[in-house]
PDB file of C-alpha atoms and ligand atoms in Angstrom:
ATOM      1  CA  MET A 164     -45.940 -63.067 -68.281  1.00  0.00           C
ATOM      2  CA  THR A 165     -46.954 -64.824 -71.307  1.00  0.00           C
ATOM      3  CA  SER A 166     -45.419 -65.664 -74.778  1.00  0.00           C
ATOM      4  CA  GLU A 167     -47.047 -62.568 -76.432  1.00  0.00           C
ATOM      5  CA  ARG A 168     -43.517 -61.016 -76.662  1.00  0.00           C
ATOM      6  CA  TRP A 169     -42.239 -63.932 -79.015  1.00  0.00           C
ATOM      7  CA  ASP A 170     -45.461 -63.355 -81.245  1.00  0.00           C
ATOM      8  CA  GLY A 171     -44.735 -59.545 -81.315  1.00  0.00           C
ATOM      9  CA  ARG A 172     -41.101 -60.591 -82.631  1.00  0.00           C
ATOM     10  CA  ILE A 173     -42.300 -63.103 -85.251  1.00  0.00           C
ATOM     11  CA  ARG A 174     -44.907 -60.407 -86.497  1.00  0.00           C
ATOM     12  CA  ARG A 175     -42.147 -57.773 -86.655  1.00  0.00           C
ATOM     13  CA  ALA A 176     -39.793 -60.003 -88.652  1.00  0.00           C
ATOM     14  CA  GLN A 177     -42.421 -60.802 -91.023  1.00  0.00           C
ATOM     15  CA  LYS A 178     -43.326 -57.082 -91.775  1.00  0.00           C
ATOM     16  CA  LEU A 179     -39.749 -55.913 -92.105  1.00  0.00           C
ATOM     17  CA  SER A 180     -39.259 -58.933 -94.127  1.00  0.00           C
ATOM     18  CA  THR A 181     -41.005 -57.349 -96.808  1.00  0.00           C
ATOM     19  CA  ASP A 182     -40.180 -53.686 -96.033  1.00  0.00           C
ATOM     20  CA  TYR A 183     -36.395 -54.343 -96.420  1.00  0.00           C
ATOM     21  CA  PRO A 184     -35.223 -56.560 -99.234  1.00  0.00           C
ATOM     22  CA  PHE A 185     -31.811 -56.566 -98.027  1.00  0.00           C
ATOM     23  CA  ALA A 186     -33.000 -58.404 -94.872  1.00  0.00           C
ATOM     24  CA  THR A 187     -35.661 -60.574 -96.392  1.00  0.00           C
ATOM     25  CA  GLU A 188     -34.013 -64.078 -95.904  1.00  0.00           C
ATOM     26  CA  ILE A 189     -32.425 -63.306 -92.494  1.00  0.00           C
ATOM     27  CA  LEU A 190     -35.608 -62.286 -91.150  1.00  0.00           C
ATOM     28  CA  ARG A 191     -37.665 -65.292 -92.343  1.00  0.00           C
ATOM     29  CA  PHE A 192     -35.225 -67.323 -90.583  1.00  0.00           C
ATOM     30  CA  TYR A 193     -35.299 -65.630 -87.697  1.00  0.00           C
ATOM     31  CA  ALA A 194     -39.017 -65.778 -87.635  1.00  0.00           C
ATOM     32  CA  HIS A 195     -38.946 -69.336 -87.540  1.00  0.00           C
ATOM     33  CA  VAL A 196     -36.039 -69.347 -84.849  1.00  0.00           C
ATOM     34  CA  ALA A 197     -38.413 -67.022 -82.817  1.00  0.00           C
ATOM     35  CA  GLY A 198     -41.270 -69.449 -83.182  1.00  0.00           C
ATOM     36  CA  VAL A 199     -39.289 -72.403 -81.630  1.00  0.00           C
ATOM     37  CA  GLN A 200     -37.844 -70.236 -78.976  1.00  0.00           C
ATOM     38  CA  LYS A 201     -41.472 -69.401 -78.217  1.00  0.00           C
ATOM     39  CA  HIS A 202     -42.348 -72.961 -77.827  1.00  0.00           C
ATOM     40  CA  VAL A 203     -38.986 -73.753 -75.435  1.00  0.00           C
ATOM     41  CA  TYR A 204     -40.027 -70.517 -73.605  1.00  0.00           C
ATOM     42  CA  GLU A 205     -43.751 -72.028 -72.955  1.00  0.00           C
ATOM     43  CA  ARG A 206     -42.183 -75.368 -72.059  1.00  0.00           C
ATOM     44  CA  VAL A 207     -40.122 -73.968 -69.213  1.00  0.00           C
ATOM     45  CA  LEU A 208     -42.920 -71.567 -68.114  1.00  0.00           C
ATOM     46  CA  ALA A 209     -45.359 -74.465 -67.656  1.00  0.00           C
ATOM     47  CA  GLU A 210     -42.573 -76.466 -65.490  1.00  0.00           C
ATOM     48  CA  CYS A 211     -41.405 -73.759 -63.420  1.00  0.00           C
ATOM     49  CA  GLY A 212     -44.311 -71.502 -63.186  1.00  0.00           C
ATOM     50  CA  ASN A 213     -44.754 -67.809 -62.511  1.00  0.00           C
ATOM     51  CA  THR A 214     -43.047 -67.028 -59.104  1.00  0.00           C
ATOM     52  CA  ARG A 215     -40.433 -64.215 -58.971  1.00  0.00           C
ATOM     53  CA  MET A 216     -37.069 -64.829 -57.291  1.00  0.00           C
ATOM     54  CA  GLN A 217     -34.129 -62.955 -55.907  1.00  0.00           C
ATOM     55  CA  ARG A 218     -31.073 -63.883 -57.658  1.00  0.00           C
ATOM     56  CA  PRO A 219     -27.412 -62.183 -56.711  1.00  0.00           C
ATOM     57  CA  THR A 220     -26.277 -59.964 -59.405  1.00  0.00           C
ATOM     58  CA  GLY A 221     -24.756 -61.803 -62.305  1.00  0.00           C
ATOM     59  CA  GLY A 222     -25.999 -64.912 -60.563  1.00  0.00           C
ATOM     60  CA  LEU A 223     -28.553 -65.764 -63.362  1.00  0.00           C
ATOM     61  CA  ARG A 224     -26.039 -68.134 -65.018  1.00  0.00           C
ATOM     62  CA  GLU A 225     -25.622 -70.465 -61.869  1.00  0.00           C
ATOM     63  CA  GLU A 226     -29.167 -71.938 -62.631  1.00  0.00           C
ATOM     64  CA  LEU A 227     -29.264 -74.277 -65.595  1.00  0.00           C
ATOM     65  CA  ASP A 228     -32.043 -77.095 -65.606  1.00  0.00           C
ATOM     66  CA  LEU A 229     -31.443 -79.413 -68.075  1.00  0.00           C
ATOM     67  CA  THR A 230     -34.085 -81.959 -67.142  1.00  0.00           C
ATOM     68  CA  ILE A 231     -36.313 -79.498 -68.419  1.00  0.00           C
ATOM     69  CA  LEU A 232     -34.661 -78.367 -71.392  1.00  0.00           C
ATOM     70  CA  LEU A 233     -32.821 -81.417 -72.992  1.00  0.00           C
ATOM     71  CA  PRO A 234     -35.936 -83.353 -74.132  1.00  0.00           C
ATOM     72  CA  GLU A 235     -36.995 -80.268 -76.156  1.00  0.00           C
ATOM     73  CA  PHE A 236     -33.459 -80.251 -77.946  1.00  0.00           C
ATOM     74  CA  ARG A 237     -34.330 -82.669 -80.768  1.00  0.00           C
ATOM     75  CA  GLY A 238     -37.543 -80.628 -81.835  1.00  0.00           C
ATOM     76  CA  PHE A 239     -35.331 -77.733 -81.876  1.00  0.00           C
ATOM     77  CA  LEU A 240     -32.607 -79.315 -83.822  1.00  0.00           C
ATOM     78  CA  GLY A 241     -35.365 -80.492 -86.202  1.00  0.00           C
ATOM     79  CA  LEU A 242     -36.565 -77.143 -87.108  1.00  0.00           C
ATOM     80  CA  VAL A 243     -33.212 -75.516 -87.625  1.00  0.00           C
ATOM     81  CA  GLU A 244     -32.605 -78.112 -89.972  1.00  0.00           C
ATOM     82  CA  LYS A 245     -35.452 -77.928 -91.663  1.00  0.00           C
ATOM     83  CA  TYR A 246     -35.636 -73.821 -92.177  1.00  0.00           C
ATOM     84  CA  GLY A 247     -32.096 -73.135 -91.567  1.00  0.00           C
ATOM     85  CA  PRO A 248     -29.259 -72.276 -94.455  1.00  0.00           C
ATOM     86  CA  ALA A 249     -27.572 -75.157 -95.571  1.00  0.00           C
ATOM     87  CA  ALA A 250     -24.562 -75.158 -93.432  1.00  0.00           C
ATOM     88  CA  LEU A 251     -26.331 -74.536 -90.379  1.00  0.00           C
ATOM     89  CA  ALA A 252     -29.160 -77.180 -91.265  1.00  0.00           C
ATOM     90  CA  ALA A 253     -26.094 -79.712 -91.738  1.00  0.00           C
ATOM     91  CA  THR A 254     -24.912 -78.884 -88.332  1.00  0.00           C
ATOM     92  CA  ALA A 255     -27.895 -79.267 -86.477  1.00  0.00           C
ATOM     93  CA  LYS A 256     -28.404 -82.991 -88.066  1.00  0.00           C
ATOM     94  CA  GLU A 257     -25.154 -83.676 -86.896  1.00  0.00           C
ATOM     95  CA  LEU A 258     -26.086 -82.500 -83.554  1.00  0.00           C
ATOM     96  CA  ALA A 259     -29.040 -84.375 -83.449  1.00  0.00           C
ATOM     97  CA  ALA A 260     -27.292 -87.730 -84.166  1.00  0.00           C
ATOM     98  CA  GLU A 261     -24.936 -86.991 -81.176  1.00  0.00           C
ATOM     99  CA  ASP A 262     -25.679 -88.397 -77.733  1.00  0.00           C
ATOM    100  CA  PRO A 263     -27.820 -86.225 -75.290  1.00  0.00           C
ATOM    101  CA  ALA A 264     -25.126 -86.441 -72.896  1.00  0.00           C
ATOM    102  CA  LYS A 265     -22.866 -84.538 -75.143  1.00  0.00           C
ATOM    103  CA  TRP A 266     -25.712 -82.201 -75.661  1.00  0.00           C
ATOM    104  CA  ALA A 267     -25.908 -81.542 -72.250  1.00  0.00           C
ATOM    105  CA  GLU A 268     -22.022 -81.008 -72.026  1.00  0.00           C
ATOM    106  CA  GLU A 269     -21.919 -78.842 -74.756  1.00  0.00           C
ATOM    107  CA  LEU A 270     -25.046 -76.640 -73.709  1.00  0.00           C
ATOM    108  CA  SER A 271     -23.750 -76.287 -70.115  1.00  0.00           C
ATOM    109  CA  ALA A 272     -20.227 -75.188 -71.554  1.00  0.00           C
ATOM    110  CA  TRP A 273     -21.984 -72.224 -73.487  1.00  0.00           C
ATOM    111  CA  TRP A 274     -24.016 -71.276 -70.570  1.00  0.00           C
ATOM    112  CA  ALA A 275     -21.184 -71.085 -68.243  1.00  0.00           C
ATOM    113  CA  VAL A 276     -19.385 -68.356 -70.240  1.00  0.00           C
ATOM    114  CA  PRO A 277     -20.885 -65.093 -70.193  1.00  0.00           C
ATOM    115  CA  ASP A 278     -18.449 -63.736 -72.551  1.00  0.00           C
ATOM    116  CA  SER A 279     -19.424 -65.750 -75.358  1.00  0.00           C
ATOM    117  CA  GLY A 280     -20.599 -63.595 -78.180  1.00  0.00           C
ATOM    118  CA  GLY A 281     -17.815 -61.407 -79.480  1.00  0.00           C
ATOM    119  CA  GLU A 282     -16.523 -61.246 -82.931  1.00  0.00           C
ATOM    120  CA  GLY A 283     -15.990 -64.681 -84.463  1.00  0.00           C
ATOM    121  CA  ALA A 284     -18.466 -66.259 -82.063  1.00  0.00           C
ATOM    122  CA  THR A 285     -20.438 -67.186 -85.101  1.00  0.00           C
ATOM    123  CA  GLY A 286     -20.042 -71.135 -85.296  1.00  0.00           C
ATOM    124  CA  HIS A 287     -23.154 -73.094 -86.048  1.00  0.00           C
ATOM    125  CA  ARG A 288     -22.780 -75.187 -82.686  1.00  0.00           C
ATOM    126  CA  GLN A 289     -22.861 -71.564 -81.114  1.00  0.00           C
ATOM    127  CA  PHE A 290     -25.674 -70.712 -82.803  1.00  0.00           C
ATOM    128  CA  CYS A 291     -27.757 -73.802 -81.857  1.00  0.00           C
ATOM    129  CA  ALA A 292     -26.853 -73.254 -78.099  1.00  0.00           C
ATOM    130  CA  ARG A 293     -27.541 -69.488 -77.871  1.00  0.00           C
ATOM    131  CA  ALA A 294     -30.939 -69.874 -79.646  1.00  0.00           C
ATOM    132  CA  PHE A 295     -31.770 -72.850 -77.731  1.00  0.00           C
ATOM    133  CA  LEU A 296     -30.874 -71.151 -74.062  1.00  0.00           C
ATOM    134  CA  GLU A 297     -32.158 -67.862 -74.938  1.00  0.00           C
ATOM    135  CA  PRO A 298     -35.620 -68.332 -73.947  1.00  0.00           C
ATOM    136  CA  TYR A 299     -34.603 -70.140 -70.673  1.00  0.00           C
ATOM    137  CA  ALA A 300     -32.514 -67.159 -69.805  1.00  0.00           C
ATOM    138  CA  GLU A 301     -35.548 -64.625 -70.619  1.00  0.00           C
ATOM    139  CA  TYR A 302     -37.599 -66.802 -68.680  1.00  0.00           C
ATOM    140  CA  LEU A 303     -35.175 -66.497 -65.532  1.00  0.00           C
ATOM    141  CA  ALA A 304     -34.883 -62.847 -66.097  1.00  0.00           C
ATOM    142  CA  GLU A 305     -38.590 -62.006 -66.180  1.00  0.00           C
ATOM    143  CA  HIS A 306     -38.856 -64.093 -62.873  1.00  0.00           C
ATOM    144  CA  THR A 307     -35.901 -62.361 -61.235  1.00  0.00           C
ATOM    145  CA  GLU A 308     -36.096 -58.827 -59.488  1.00  0.00           C
ATOM    146  CA  LEU A 309     -33.666 -56.790 -61.033  1.00  0.00           C
ATOM    147  CA  PRO A 310     -30.815 -55.933 -58.437  1.00  0.00           C
ATOM    148  CA  VAL A 311     -30.512 -52.145 -57.425  1.00  0.00           C
ATOM    149  CA  LEU A 312     -27.877 -50.866 -59.338  1.00  0.00           C
ATOM    150  CA  GLU A 313     -25.254 -48.740 -57.461  1.00  0.00           C
ATOM    151  CA  MET A 314     -23.291 -47.998 -60.992  1.00  0.00           C
ATOM    152  CA  THR A 315     -24.139 -48.230 -64.430  1.00  0.00           C
ATOM    153  CA  PRO A 316     -22.814 -51.576 -65.468  1.00  0.00           C
ATOM    154  CA  SER A 317     -21.513 -52.387 -68.971  1.00  0.00           C
ATOM    155  CA  VAL A 318     -22.648 -55.765 -69.152  1.00  0.00           C
ATOM    156  CA  CYS A 319     -26.113 -57.275 -68.214  1.00  0.00           C
ATOM    157  CA  PRO A 320     -26.809 -57.212 -64.268  1.00  0.00           C
ATOM    158  CA  LEU A 321     -28.518 -60.401 -63.919  1.00  0.00           C
ATOM    159  CA  CYS A 322     -26.466 -62.568 -66.324  1.00  0.00           C
ATOM    160  CA  GLY A 323     -23.367 -60.947 -66.910  1.00  0.00           C
ATOM    161  CA  GLY A 324     -24.067 -61.126 -70.862  1.00  0.00           C
ATOM    162  CA  ARG A 325     -22.886 -58.193 -73.190  1.00  0.00           C
ATOM    163  CA  PRO A 326     -24.993 -55.793 -74.686  1.00  0.00           C
ATOM    164  CA  GLN A 327     -26.798 -56.472 -77.884  1.00  0.00           C
ATOM    165  CA  LEU A 328     -28.039 -53.151 -78.478  1.00  0.00           C
ATOM    166  CA  GLY A 329     -28.935 -49.875 -77.312  1.00  0.00           C
ATOM    167  CA  VAL A 330     -32.720 -48.567 -77.109  1.00  0.00           C
ATOM    168  CA  LEU A 331     -33.637 -44.649 -77.023  1.00  0.00           C
ATOM    169  CA  ARG A 332     -36.907 -43.706 -75.322  1.00  0.00           C
ATOM    170  CA  GLU A 333     -38.398 -40.392 -74.735  1.00  0.00           C
ATOM    171  CA  GLU A 334     -37.627 -38.850 -71.525  1.00  0.00           C
ATOM    172  CA  GLY A 335     -38.150 -35.385 -70.522  1.00  0.00           C
ATOM    173  CA  ASP A 336     -37.080 -33.180 -73.574  1.00  0.00           C
ATOM    174  CA  GLY A 337     -34.949 -35.584 -74.711  1.00  0.00           C
ATOM    175  CA  ALA A 338     -34.294 -39.330 -74.894  1.00  0.00           C
ATOM    176  CA  ALA A 339     -32.667 -41.864 -72.574  1.00  0.00           C
ATOM    177  CA  ARG A 340     -30.553 -44.796 -73.505  1.00  0.00           C
ATOM    178  CA  SER A 341     -30.949 -48.146 -72.204  1.00  0.00           C
ATOM    179  CA  LEU A 342     -28.732 -51.196 -72.965  1.00  0.00           C
ATOM    180  CA  VAL A 343     -30.300 -54.871 -73.963  1.00  0.00           C
ATOM    181  CA  CYS A 344     -28.927 -57.925 -72.818  1.00  0.00           C
ATOM    182  CA  SER A 345     -27.737 -60.227 -75.791  1.00  0.00           C
ATOM    183  CA  LEU A 346     -28.855 -63.455 -73.797  1.00  0.00           C
ATOM    184  CA  CYS A 347     -31.775 -62.677 -71.511  1.00  0.00           C
ATOM    185  CA  SER A 348     -33.095 -59.470 -72.848  1.00  0.00           C
ATOM    186  CA  THR A 349     -32.971 -57.613 -69.653  1.00  0.00           C
ATOM    187  CA  GLU A 350     -32.569 -53.531 -70.056  1.00  0.00           C
ATOM    188  CA  TRP A 351     -30.679 -51.372 -67.773  1.00  0.00           C
ATOM    189  CA  ARG A 352     -29.879 -47.759 -67.988  1.00  0.00           C
ATOM    190  CA  TYR A 353     -26.696 -46.536 -69.301  1.00  0.00           C
ATOM    191  CA  GLY A 354     -25.618 -43.001 -70.072  1.00  0.00           C
ATOM    192  CA  ARG A 355     -26.045 -41.679 -73.677  1.00  0.00           C
ATOM    193  CA  ILE A 356     -22.690 -40.409 -74.074  1.00  0.00           C
ATOM    194  CA  LEU A 357     -20.583 -43.774 -73.022  1.00  0.00           C
ATOM    195  CA  CYS A 358     -18.827 -46.533 -74.791  1.00  0.00           C
ATOM    196  CA  PRO A 359     -19.958 -49.834 -73.294  1.00  0.00           C
ATOM    197  CA  ALA A 360     -16.633 -51.264 -74.398  1.00  0.00           C
ATOM    198  CA  CYS A 361     -14.036 -48.897 -73.210  1.00  0.00           C
ATOM    199  CA  GLY A 362     -15.964 -45.989 -71.075  1.00  0.00           C
ATOM    200  CA  GLU A 363     -15.286 -43.442 -73.337  1.00  0.00           C
ATOM    201  CA  SER A 364     -17.080 -40.574 -72.624  1.00  0.00           C
ATOM    202  CA  ASN A 365     -15.611 -37.774 -74.901  1.00  0.00           C
ATOM    203  CA  GLU A 366     -18.365 -36.938 -77.576  1.00  0.00           C
ATOM    204  CA  THR A 367     -15.623 -36.055 -80.136  1.00  0.00           C
ATOM    205  CA  HIS A 368     -14.483 -39.645 -80.340  1.00  0.00           C
ATOM    206  CA  LEU A 369     -17.974 -41.302 -80.340  1.00  0.00           C
ATOM    207  CA  ALA A 370     -19.596 -41.124 -84.055  1.00  0.00           C
ATOM    208  CA  ILE A 371     -22.887 -41.733 -84.869  1.00  0.00           C
ATOM    209  CA  TYR A 372     -23.939 -42.926 -88.209  1.00  0.00           C
ATOM    210  CA  ILE A 373     -27.655 -43.374 -89.778  1.00  0.00           C
ATOM    211  CA  ALA A 374     -28.461 -44.918 -92.828  1.00  0.00           C
ATOM    212  CA  GLU A 375     -31.270 -43.503 -95.038  1.00  0.00           C
ATOM    213  CA  GLU A 376     -32.972 -46.867 -95.636  1.00  0.00           C
ATOM    214  CA  MET A 377     -33.848 -47.245 -91.500  1.00  0.00           C
ATOM    215  CA  PRO A 378     -33.585 -43.970 -90.170  1.00  0.00           C
ATOM    216  CA  HIS A 379     -34.569 -45.217 -86.460  1.00  0.00           C
ATOM    217  CA  VAL A 380     -31.586 -47.425 -86.238  1.00  0.00           C
ATOM    218  CA  ARG A 381     -27.930 -45.722 -85.701  1.00  0.00           C
ATOM    219  CA  VAL A 382     -24.610 -46.905 -85.417  1.00  0.00           C
ATOM    220  CA  GLU A 383     -22.768 -45.984 -82.428  1.00  0.00           C
ATOM    221  CA  ALA A 384     -19.184 -46.296 -83.008  1.00  0.00           C
ATOM    222  CA  CYS A 385     -16.289 -45.704 -80.562  1.00  0.00           C
ATOM    223  CA  GLU A 386     -12.887 -44.241 -82.329  1.00  0.00           C
ATOM    224  CA  THR A 387     -10.972 -44.995 -78.891  1.00  0.00           C
ATOM    225  CA  CYS A 388     -11.504 -48.724 -78.803  1.00  0.00           C
ATOM    226  CA  ARG A 389     -13.259 -49.141 -82.483  1.00  0.00           C
ATOM    227  CA  VAL A 390     -15.965 -51.077 -81.154  1.00  0.00           C
ATOM    228  CA  TYR A 391     -19.537 -50.353 -82.179  1.00  0.00           C
ATOM    229  CA  MET A 392     -23.107 -51.269 -81.354  1.00  0.00           C
ATOM    230  CA  LYS A 393     -26.385 -50.286 -83.138  1.00  0.00           C
ATOM    231  CA  THR A 394     -29.027 -48.444 -80.943  1.00  0.00           C
ATOM    232  CA  VAL A 395     -32.893 -48.357 -81.817  1.00  0.00           C
ATOM    233  CA  ASP A 396     -34.465 -44.960 -81.524  1.00  0.00           C
ATOM    234  CA  LEU A 397     -38.026 -45.550 -80.107  1.00  0.00           C
ATOM    235  CA  THR A 398     -38.750 -41.710 -80.199  1.00  0.00           C
ATOM    236  CA  LYS A 399     -38.733 -41.992 -84.059  1.00  0.00           C
ATOM    237  CA  THR A 400     -41.044 -44.946 -84.352  1.00  0.00           C
ATOM    238  CA  GLY A 401     -42.952 -46.943 -81.777  1.00  0.00           C
ATOM    239  CA  LEU A 402     -43.757 -49.925 -83.655  1.00  0.00           C
ATOM    240  CA  ALA A 403     -39.989 -51.169 -83.666  1.00  0.00           C
ATOM    241  CA  VAL A 404     -39.455 -54.434 -81.820  1.00  0.00           C
ATOM    242  CA  PRO A 405     -35.997 -53.427 -80.709  1.00  0.00           C
ATOM    243  CA  ILE A 406     -33.941 -56.862 -81.197  1.00  0.00           C
ATOM    244  CA  VAL A 407     -35.597 -57.595 -84.646  1.00  0.00           C
ATOM    245  CA  ASP A 408     -35.068 -54.205 -85.978  1.00  0.00           C
ATOM    246  CA  GLU A 409     -31.243 -54.773 -84.913  1.00  0.00           C
ATOM    247  CA  ILE A 410     -30.933 -57.573 -87.016  1.00  0.00           C
ATOM    248  CA  ALA A 411     -32.833 -56.232 -89.712  1.00  0.00           C
ATOM    249  CA  ALA A 412     -30.506 -53.266 -89.861  1.00  0.00           C
ATOM    250  CA  VAL A 413     -27.918 -55.097 -91.993  1.00  0.00           C
ATOM    251  CA  PRO A 414     -26.502 -52.252 -93.968  1.00  0.00           C
ATOM    252  CA  LEU A 415     -25.291 -50.584 -90.874  1.00  0.00           C
ATOM    253  CA  ASP A 416     -23.406 -53.776 -89.935  1.00  0.00           C
ATOM    254  CA  LEU A 417     -21.457 -53.494 -93.466  1.00  0.00           C
ATOM    255  CA  TRP A 418     -21.021 -49.810 -92.916  1.00  0.00           C
ATOM    256  CA  ALA A 419     -19.237 -50.313 -89.823  1.00  0.00           C
ATOM    257  CA  ARG A 420     -17.189 -53.141 -90.695  1.00  0.00           C
ATOM    258  CA  GLU A 421     -15.912 -51.614 -93.780  1.00  0.00           C
ATOM    259  CA  ARG A 422     -14.630 -48.926 -91.592  1.00  0.00           C
ATOM    260  CA  ASP A 423     -12.889 -51.600 -89.315  1.00  0.00           C
ATOM    261  CA  PHE A 424     -15.078 -51.425 -86.485  1.00  0.00           C
ATOM    262  CA  ALA A 425     -15.586 -54.567 -84.573  1.00  0.00           C
ATOM    263  CA  LYS A 426     -19.023 -55.353 -83.229  1.00  0.00           C
ATOM    264  CA  LEU A 427     -19.500 -55.224 -79.555  1.00  0.00           C
ATOM    265  CA  GLN A 428     -21.637 -58.623 -79.398  1.00  0.00           C
ATOM    266  CA  VAL A 429     -22.804 -60.429 -82.550  1.00  0.00           C
ATOM    267  CA  ASN A 430     -26.332 -60.874 -82.897  1.00  0.00           C
ATOM    268  CA  LEU A 431     -28.173 -64.296 -82.871  1.00  0.00           C
ATOM    269  CA  MET A 432     -28.064 -64.263 -86.766  1.00  0.00           C
ATOM    270  CA  GLY A 433     -24.081 -64.008 -86.773  1.00  0.00           C
ATOM    271  CA  MET A 434     -24.251 -60.337 -87.951  1.00  0.00           C
TER     272      MET A 434
HETATM  273 ZN1  LIG B 575     -28.436 -60.772 -69.235  1.00  0.00          ZN
HETATM  274 ZN1  LIG B 576     -14.800 -47.586 -76.818  1.00  0.00          ZN
END
């Protein structure tokens, strides 16, 4: 594996930031974040190498090598301070002045809680922990054999994280849906007509909304539990980079929230 995937995300964010004025600011900042994440990923790869391992289902969070990560945190905070929106930049500055032992404590605490991303988990310190640890989680996931799944779980089979989004890919005459983990980006198959929050499988309770501006992204909202997520339809465009297109589709989040749906998992940019 290489760090090409980060370059793909950065290029897509730059492209969409000019295509979609409603998302320009958020995507420009995301492109900077992805640039620092790429750097963190490369450091971890250089230290840990390219060996794939077996890890128990959900066991990815039992590892956290802060000896590799902590020396990178100051540089990461410096970039957030430089490019982030004012309030976030202030938090990064505040964190940079703190003792590394406190960083270690805070990063470990964030890492230990698989369910750390629901509505409300949008604090600036949480942003810093998540953005910084995502590349490490992706490294671990890429170097772990995906366990054979006996049933389709509604959380990530490797790290227990919530799905960030869905992806539709062509299969046979139709399309199959996978979910993408919000922390480690692992993808796993999931039923198309099934709410990942409550298990609702009655089609009449599952609404789909598509906005004119971005026809390849849809809201999938469950009227039973009032939770939604977005799904990127790769059968409509092969150019999409799902996690970036999900971030770009801001109008869909506004649409869902106006109708009192809560998001299953807030994305990295706090939407
Ligand atoms: Zn995961
Ligand atoms: Zn539901």
